[in-house]
Amino acid sequence: MSLQIHHPYQRLFPALLVLLLAVSVASIAVGQWQLGWLVSLQSLTPWQDQLEPHVLAIVQQVRLPRTLLCLFVGALLAVCGALMQGLFRNPLADPGIIGVSGGASLGGALGLLLLSFGSINLAFQLSVPLFAFLGALLATLFVYRIGTTVMGTSVTVMLLAGIAISALSGAALGMINYVADNQTLRDIALWSMGSLTGASWGQIGLTGVAAVVLTVLAYCRAHQLNALLLGENEAAYLGIDIHRLKRLLIIATAAGMGVSVSAAGLIGFIGLVVPHIGRLIAGPDHRMLIPLSAVLGALLLTLADIIARVIVAPAELPVGIITALMGAPFFIWLLIQQRQTMVH
């Protein structure tokens, strides 16, 4: 079956890709040392050897890794949000709001605590994404079990379950902070606010693979997600194994959140805001919403990271603070829209 693409989406998607490239170049140019657009572009070409050594070092060791991590983490968060909203069939579902990010952060903090107790080798380094994944998976399963009945998914129960998970995660993080040493305490504090500093090529490889695999997996399940929007019974009548699809989406979302949180800490509201913007552009069809969310998520997080670097220059804010300042008013607007819909 050929993919029928709406005309506005067909025009806008290539423009967004060009804009994403421009923002990525700007991310390389902006910082404590301003490099300029031409130098930033040259650093991405085969003629980069003509640049001065210190400029090349800034690009290759700091700016480029950070920009790539922005792109992959933003895409991961946005696709996870789109999958979760499709799974719960509710536009307010977001990994941060329903406690999944809290579970992932608790697991990641446990992984960081393990790092402080042992020698830093591959097994210990893998403990952070592994524990973050397990925390996200347990939180997602808990929210799904509590919020879903034979009558469907209750957004009120789901949000209350998210509040409970966030409270428990906060209490457990407080205990970890109490027993951690000074360096680990500082690492956990900065990490919990969302930070893209110190991006390594190992993190970039992990998040890049996760972003590509999750986006492709979600796109391949787009038809099933579209059918799920009609209701679980209707989707089952169409021959879709609902329980298998739910298990797959829950594990995929938990894995994506675990990788994202382990690499960049807690970055909220990307998974809530981006799918809504995507629906305004392309509608609810997941065949268009999934790739559009990935591009918009990468674009929005990179823009937020640029703002975080320049707003209090030469210092910089954690990017999670910027995304919260951007996303919280949007969430309030969504609640007002939901309230008006219930009234009418």
Coordinates of C-alpha atoms in Angstrom, one line a residue:
M1 CA 0.0 0.0 0.0
S2 CA 1.5 3.4 -1.0
L3 CA 1.8 6.0 1.7
Q4 CA -0.5 8.9 1.0
I5 CA 1.1 12.1 2.4
H6 CA -0.8 15.2 3.1
H7 CA 0.5 18.2 1.0
P8 CA 1.5 20.4 4.0
Y9 CA 3.5 17.6 5.5
Q10 CA 5.2 16.9 2.1
R11 CA 6.3 20.5 1.8
L12 CA 7.2 21.0 5.5
F13 CA 9.2 17.9 6.2
P14 CA 12.2 18.7 3.9
A15 CA 12.2 22.3 5.2
L16 CA 12.4 21.0 8.7
L17 CA 15.4 18.8 7.7
V18 CA 17.2 21.8 6.3
L19 CA 16.3 23.8 9.5
L20 CA 17.7 21.0 11.6
L21 CA 21.0 21.1 9.7
A22 CA 21.2 24.9 10.1
V23 CA 20.5 24.6 13.9
S24 CA 23.1 21.8 14.2
V25 CA 25.7 24.1 12.6
A26 CA 24.7 26.9 14.9
S27 CA 25.1 24.5 17.9
I28 CA 28.7 23.9 16.8
A29 CA 29.3 27.7 16.3
V30 CA 27.8 28.8 19.7
G31 CA 29.6 28.6 23.0
Q32 CA 32.2 30.2 25.2
W33 CA 34.4 30.5 22.1
Q34 CA 32.4 31.8 19.1
L35 CA 33.6 29.9 16.0
G36 CA 31.4 31.5 13.4
W37 CA 29.2 29.8 10.7
L38 CA 31.9 29.4 8.1
V39 CA 34.3 27.8 10.5
S40 CA 31.6 25.5 11.8
L41 CA 30.6 24.4 8.2
Q42 CA 34.3 23.9 7.3
S43 CA 34.7 21.7 10.4
L44 CA 32.2 19.3 8.9
T45 CA 33.9 19.0 5.5
P46 CA 37.1 17.2 4.2
W47 CA 38.9 20.6 4.4
Q48 CA 38.7 20.6 8.2
D49 CA 42.5 20.0 8.3
Q50 CA 43.0 23.6 7.2
L51 CA 41.6 24.8 10.5
E52 CA 43.8 25.8 13.5
P53 CA 44.5 22.8 15.8
H54 CA 42.7 24.4 18.8
V55 CA 39.6 25.2 16.7
L56 CA 39.6 21.6 15.4
A57 CA 39.9 20.3 19.0
I58 CA 37.0 22.4 20.2
V59 CA 34.8 21.1 17.4
Q60 CA 35.8 17.4 17.5
Q61 CA 36.1 17.0 21.2
V62 CA 33.4 19.3 22.6
R63 CA 30.9 20.9 20.1
L64 CA 30.3 18.1 17.6
P65 CA 29.8 15.3 20.2
R66 CA 27.4 17.5 22.2
T67 CA 25.4 18.4 19.1
L68 CA 25.1 14.8 18.0
L69 CA 24.0 13.8 21.5
C70 CA 21.4 16.6 21.4
L71 CA 20.0 15.3 18.1
F72 CA 19.8 11.6 19.2
V73 CA 18.4 12.3 22.7
G74 CA 15.8 14.7 21.3
A75 CA 14.7 12.2 18.8
L76 CA 14.5 9.4 21.4
L77 CA 12.4 11.5 23.8
A78 CA 10.0 12.6 21.1
V79 CA 9.4 9.1 19.7
C80 CA 9.0 7.7 23.2
G81 CA 6.4 10.4 23.8
A82 CA 4.6 9.6 20.6
L83 CA 4.6 5.9 21.4
M84 CA 3.3 6.4 24.9
Q85 CA 0.5 8.7 23.8
G86 CA -0.5 6.1 21.1
L87 CA -0.3 3.3 23.7
F88 CA -2.5 5.1 26.3
R89 CA -4.6 6.8 23.6
N90 CA -4.2 10.0 25.5
P91 CA -2.5 13.3 24.5
L92 CA -1.4 13.9 28.1
A93 CA 0.7 10.8 28.4
D94 CA 4.4 11.8 28.7
P95 CA 7.3 9.8 30.2
G96 CA 8.0 12.7 32.6
I97 CA 4.5 13.4 33.7
I98 CA 3.4 9.7 34.4
G99 CA 6.6 8.9 36.3
V100 CA 8.6 6.9 33.7
S101 CA 11.4 9.4 33.7
G102 CA 11.4 9.3 37.5
G103 CA 11.8 5.5 37.4
A104 CA 14.6 5.8 34.9
S105 CA 16.3 8.5 36.9
L106 CA 16.2 6.3 40.0
G107 CA 17.7 3.4 38.2
G108 CA 20.4 5.6 36.6
A109 CA 21.3 7.1 40.0
L110 CA 21.7 3.5 41.4
G111 CA 24.0 2.9 38.4
L112 CA 26.0 6.0 39.2
L113 CA 26.2 4.9 42.8
L114 CA 27.7 1.6 41.7
L115 CA 30.3 3.4 39.6
S116 CA 31.4 5.2 42.8
F117 CA 31.9 1.9 44.6
G118 CA 33.9 0.0 41.9
S119 CA 36.6 0.5 39.3
I120 CA 35.3 2.2 36.1
N121 CA 35.3 -0.6 33.6
L122 CA 32.9 -1.6 30.8
A123 CA 30.6 -3.7 33.1
F124 CA 30.2 -0.7 35.5
Q125 CA 29.7 1.8 32.7
L126 CA 26.9 -0.4 31.3
S127 CA 25.2 -0.4 34.7
V128 CA 23.9 3.1 34.3
P129 CA 21.9 2.5 31.0
L130 CA 20.9 -1.0 32.3
F131 CA 19.5 0.3 35.6
A132 CA 17.9 3.2 33.9
F133 CA 16.1 0.9 31.5
L134 CA 14.9 -1.4 34.3
G135 CA 13.6 1.6 36.3
A136 CA 11.8 2.9 33.3
L137 CA 10.3 -0.5 32.5
L138 CA 9.0 -1.1 36.0
A139 CA 7.5 2.4 36.1
T140 CA 5.8 2.0 32.7
L141 CA 4.4 -1.4 33.7
F142 CA 3.1 0.0 37.0
V143 CA 1.4 2.9 35.3
Y144 CA -0.1 0.7 32.7
R145 CA -1.4 -1.8 35.2
I146 CA -2.9 0.8 37.5
G147 CA -4.3 3.1 34.8
T148 CA -5.8 0.4 32.5
T149 CA -9.0 -1.5 33.1
V150 CA -11.5 -3.4 30.9
M151 CA -13.2 0.0 30.3
G152 CA -10.0 1.5 28.9
T153 CA -7.3 3.9 30.2
S154 CA -8.1 6.5 32.8
V155 CA -5.9 9.5 32.5
T156 CA -6.7 10.6 36.1
V157 CA -5.5 7.3 37.5
M158 CA -2.5 7.4 35.2
L159 CA -1.5 10.8 36.4
L160 CA -2.0 9.9 40.0
A161 CA 0.1 6.8 39.5
G162 CA 2.8 9.0 38.0
I163 CA 2.7 11.3 41.0
A164 CA 3.2 8.3 43.3
I165 CA 6.1 7.0 41.3
S166 CA 7.7 10.4 41.1
A167 CA 7.3 10.8 44.9
L168 CA 8.8 7.3 45.6
S169 CA 11.7 8.0 43.1
G170 CA 12.3 11.3 44.8
A171 CA 12.5 9.7 48.2
A172 CA 14.8 7.0 47.0
L173 CA 17.0 9.6 45.2
G174 CA 17.2 11.4 48.6
M175 CA 18.5 8.2 50.2
I176 CA 21.1 7.7 47.5
N177 CA 22.2 11.3 47.9
Y178 CA 22.5 10.8 51.6
V179 CA 24.9 7.8 51.3
A180 CA 26.8 9.1 48.2
D181 CA 30.2 10.8 48.4
N182 CA 30.7 14.4 47.4
Q183 CA 31.7 13.8 43.8
T184 CA 28.9 11.3 43.2
L185 CA 26.4 13.7 44.9
R186 CA 27.4 16.4 42.5
D187 CA 27.3 14.1 39.5
I188 CA 23.7 13.0 40.4
A189 CA 22.6 16.5 41.1
L190 CA 23.8 17.8 37.7
W191 CA 22.6 14.7 35.9
S192 CA 19.1 14.9 37.5
M193 CA 18.7 18.5 36.0
G194 CA 19.5 17.3 32.5
S195 CA 22.9 18.0 31.1
L196 CA 24.6 17.3 27.7
T197 CA 28.0 18.3 28.8
G198 CA 30.8 15.8 28.6
A199 CA 29.2 13.9 25.7
S200 CA 31.3 10.9 24.8
W201 CA 31.4 8.9 21.6
G202 CA 30.3 5.9 23.5
Q203 CA 27.1 7.7 24.6
I204 CA 26.6 9.0 21.1
G205 CA 26.9 5.5 19.6
L206 CA 24.4 4.1 22.1
T207 CA 21.9 6.9 21.8
G208 CA 22.3 6.9 18.0
V209 CA 21.6 3.2 17.6
A210 CA 18.7 3.4 20.1
A211 CA 17.1 6.4 18.3
V212 CA 17.4 4.7 14.8
V213 CA 16.1 1.4 16.0
L214 CA 13.2 2.9 18.0
T215 CA 12.1 5.2 15.2
V216 CA 12.2 2.3 12.7
L217 CA 10.4 0.0 15.0
A218 CA 7.7 2.6 15.7
Y219 CA 7.3 3.4 12.0
C220 CA 6.9 -0.3 11.2
R221 CA 4.1 -0.4 13.8
A222 CA 2.4 2.7 12.6
H223 CA -0.6 0.9 11.1
Q224 CA -1.2 -1.0 14.3
L225 CA -0.9 2.3 16.3
N226 CA -3.4 3.9 14.0
A227 CA -5.8 1.0 14.5
L228 CA -5.3 1.2 18.3
L229 CA -6.5 4.8 18.2
L230 CA -9.9 3.4 17.3
G231 CA -10.0 1.3 20.5
E232 CA -8.7 -2.0 21.6
N233 CA -11.7 -4.0 20.6
E234 CA -11.7 -2.4 17.1
A235 CA -8.0 -3.1 16.7
A236 CA -8.5 -6.7 17.8
Y237 CA -11.2 -7.1 15.2
L238 CA -8.7 -6.1 12.6
G239 CA -6.5 -9.0 13.5
I240 CA -3.9 -7.1 15.7
D241 CA -2.5 -8.9 18.7
I242 CA -3.2 -6.1 21.2
H243 CA -1.3 -7.7 24.2
R244 CA 1.8 -8.4 22.1
L245 CA 1.8 -4.9 20.7
K246 CA 1.5 -3.4 24.2
R247 CA 4.3 -5.4 25.5
L248 CA 6.5 -4.5 22.6
L249 CA 5.7 -0.7 22.9
I250 CA 6.2 -0.8 26.7
I251 CA 9.6 -2.5 26.4
A252 CA 10.7 -0.2 23.5
T253 CA 9.6 3.0 25.3
A254 CA 11.4 1.9 28.5
A255 CA 14.5 1.0 26.6
G256 CA 14.5 4.4 24.8
M257 CA 13.9 6.3 28.1
G258 CA 16.6 4.3 29.8
V259 CA 19.2 5.1 27.2
S260 CA 18.2 8.8 27.1
V261 CA 18.2 9.3 30.9
S262 CA 21.5 7.5 31.2
A263 CA 23.1 9.7 28.6
A264 CA 21.6 13.1 29.4
G265 CA 19.8 12.9 32.7
L266 CA 16.2 14.1 33.2
I267 CA 15.0 16.3 30.3
G268 CA 11.3 16.9 30.5
F269 CA 8.4 17.9 28.3
I270 CA 10.1 17.0 24.9
G271 CA 8.0 13.8 24.8
L272 CA 4.8 15.8 25.6
V273 CA 5.2 18.9 23.4
V274 CA 6.7 17.5 20.2
P275 CA 4.0 14.9 19.3
H276 CA 1.4 17.6 19.7
I277 CA 3.2 19.9 17.3
G278 CA 3.5 16.9 15.0
R279 CA -0.2 16.3 15.1
L280 CA -0.9 20.0 14.3
I281 CA 1.3 19.6 11.2
A282 CA 0.5 16.2 9.9
G283 CA -2.5 14.9 11.9
P284 CA -2.8 11.7 14.0
D285 CA -1.5 9.3 11.3
H286 CA 1.6 7.6 12.9
R287 CA 3.1 7.0 9.5
M288 CA 3.8 10.7 9.4
L289 CA 3.8 11.5 13.1
I290 CA 6.7 9.1 14.0
P291 CA 9.4 10.5 11.6
L292 CA 8.1 14.0 12.1
S293 CA 8.4 13.7 15.9
A294 CA 12.0 12.4 15.6
V295 CA 13.0 15.4 13.6
L296 CA 11.1 17.9 15.7
G297 CA 12.5 16.4 18.9
A298 CA 16.0 16.7 17.7
L299 CA 15.4 20.3 16.6
L300 CA 13.7 21.4 19.8
L301 CA 16.3 19.9 22.1
T302 CA 19.2 21.4 20.1
L303 CA 17.5 24.8 20.2
A304 CA 17.0 24.4 24.0
D305 CA 20.7 23.5 24.4
I306 CA 21.8 26.6 22.4
I307 CA 19.6 28.8 24.7
A308 CA 21.1 27.1 27.8
R309 CA 24.6 28.0 26.6
V310 CA 24.0 31.6 25.7
I311 CA 21.3 32.8 28.2
V312 CA 23.8 33.2 31.1
A313 CA 27.1 33.1 29.2
P314 CA 29.9 32.4 29.9
A315 CA 28.2 30.0 32.3
E316 CA 25.5 27.6 31.1
L317 CA 22.2 26.3 32.5
P318 CA 21.2 22.6 32.6
V319 CA 19.2 22.0 29.5
G320 CA 16.4 20.3 31.5
I321 CA 15.6 23.7 33.1
I322 CA 15.1 25.3 29.6
T323 CA 12.9 22.5 28.4
A324 CA 10.8 22.7 31.6
L325 CA 10.4 26.5 31.1
M326 CA 9.3 25.8 27.5
G327 CA 7.1 22.8 28.2
A328 CA 5.3 23.7 31.4
P329 CA 3.2 26.6 29.9
F330 CA 2.4 24.3 27.0
F331 CA 1.2 21.6 29.4
I332 CA -1.0 24.1 31.2
W333 CA -2.5 25.1 27.9
L334 CA -3.2 21.4 27.2
L335 CA -5.0 21.1 30.5
I336 CA -7.1 24.1 29.8
Q337 CA -8.0 22.7 26.4
Q338 CA -9.0 19.4 28.0
R339 CA -11.1 21.2 30.5
Q340 CA -12.9 23.2 27.8
T341 CA -13.5 19.9 25.9
M342 CA -15.1 18.3 29.1
V343 CA -17.3 21.4 29.6
H344 CA -18.6 21.3 26.1

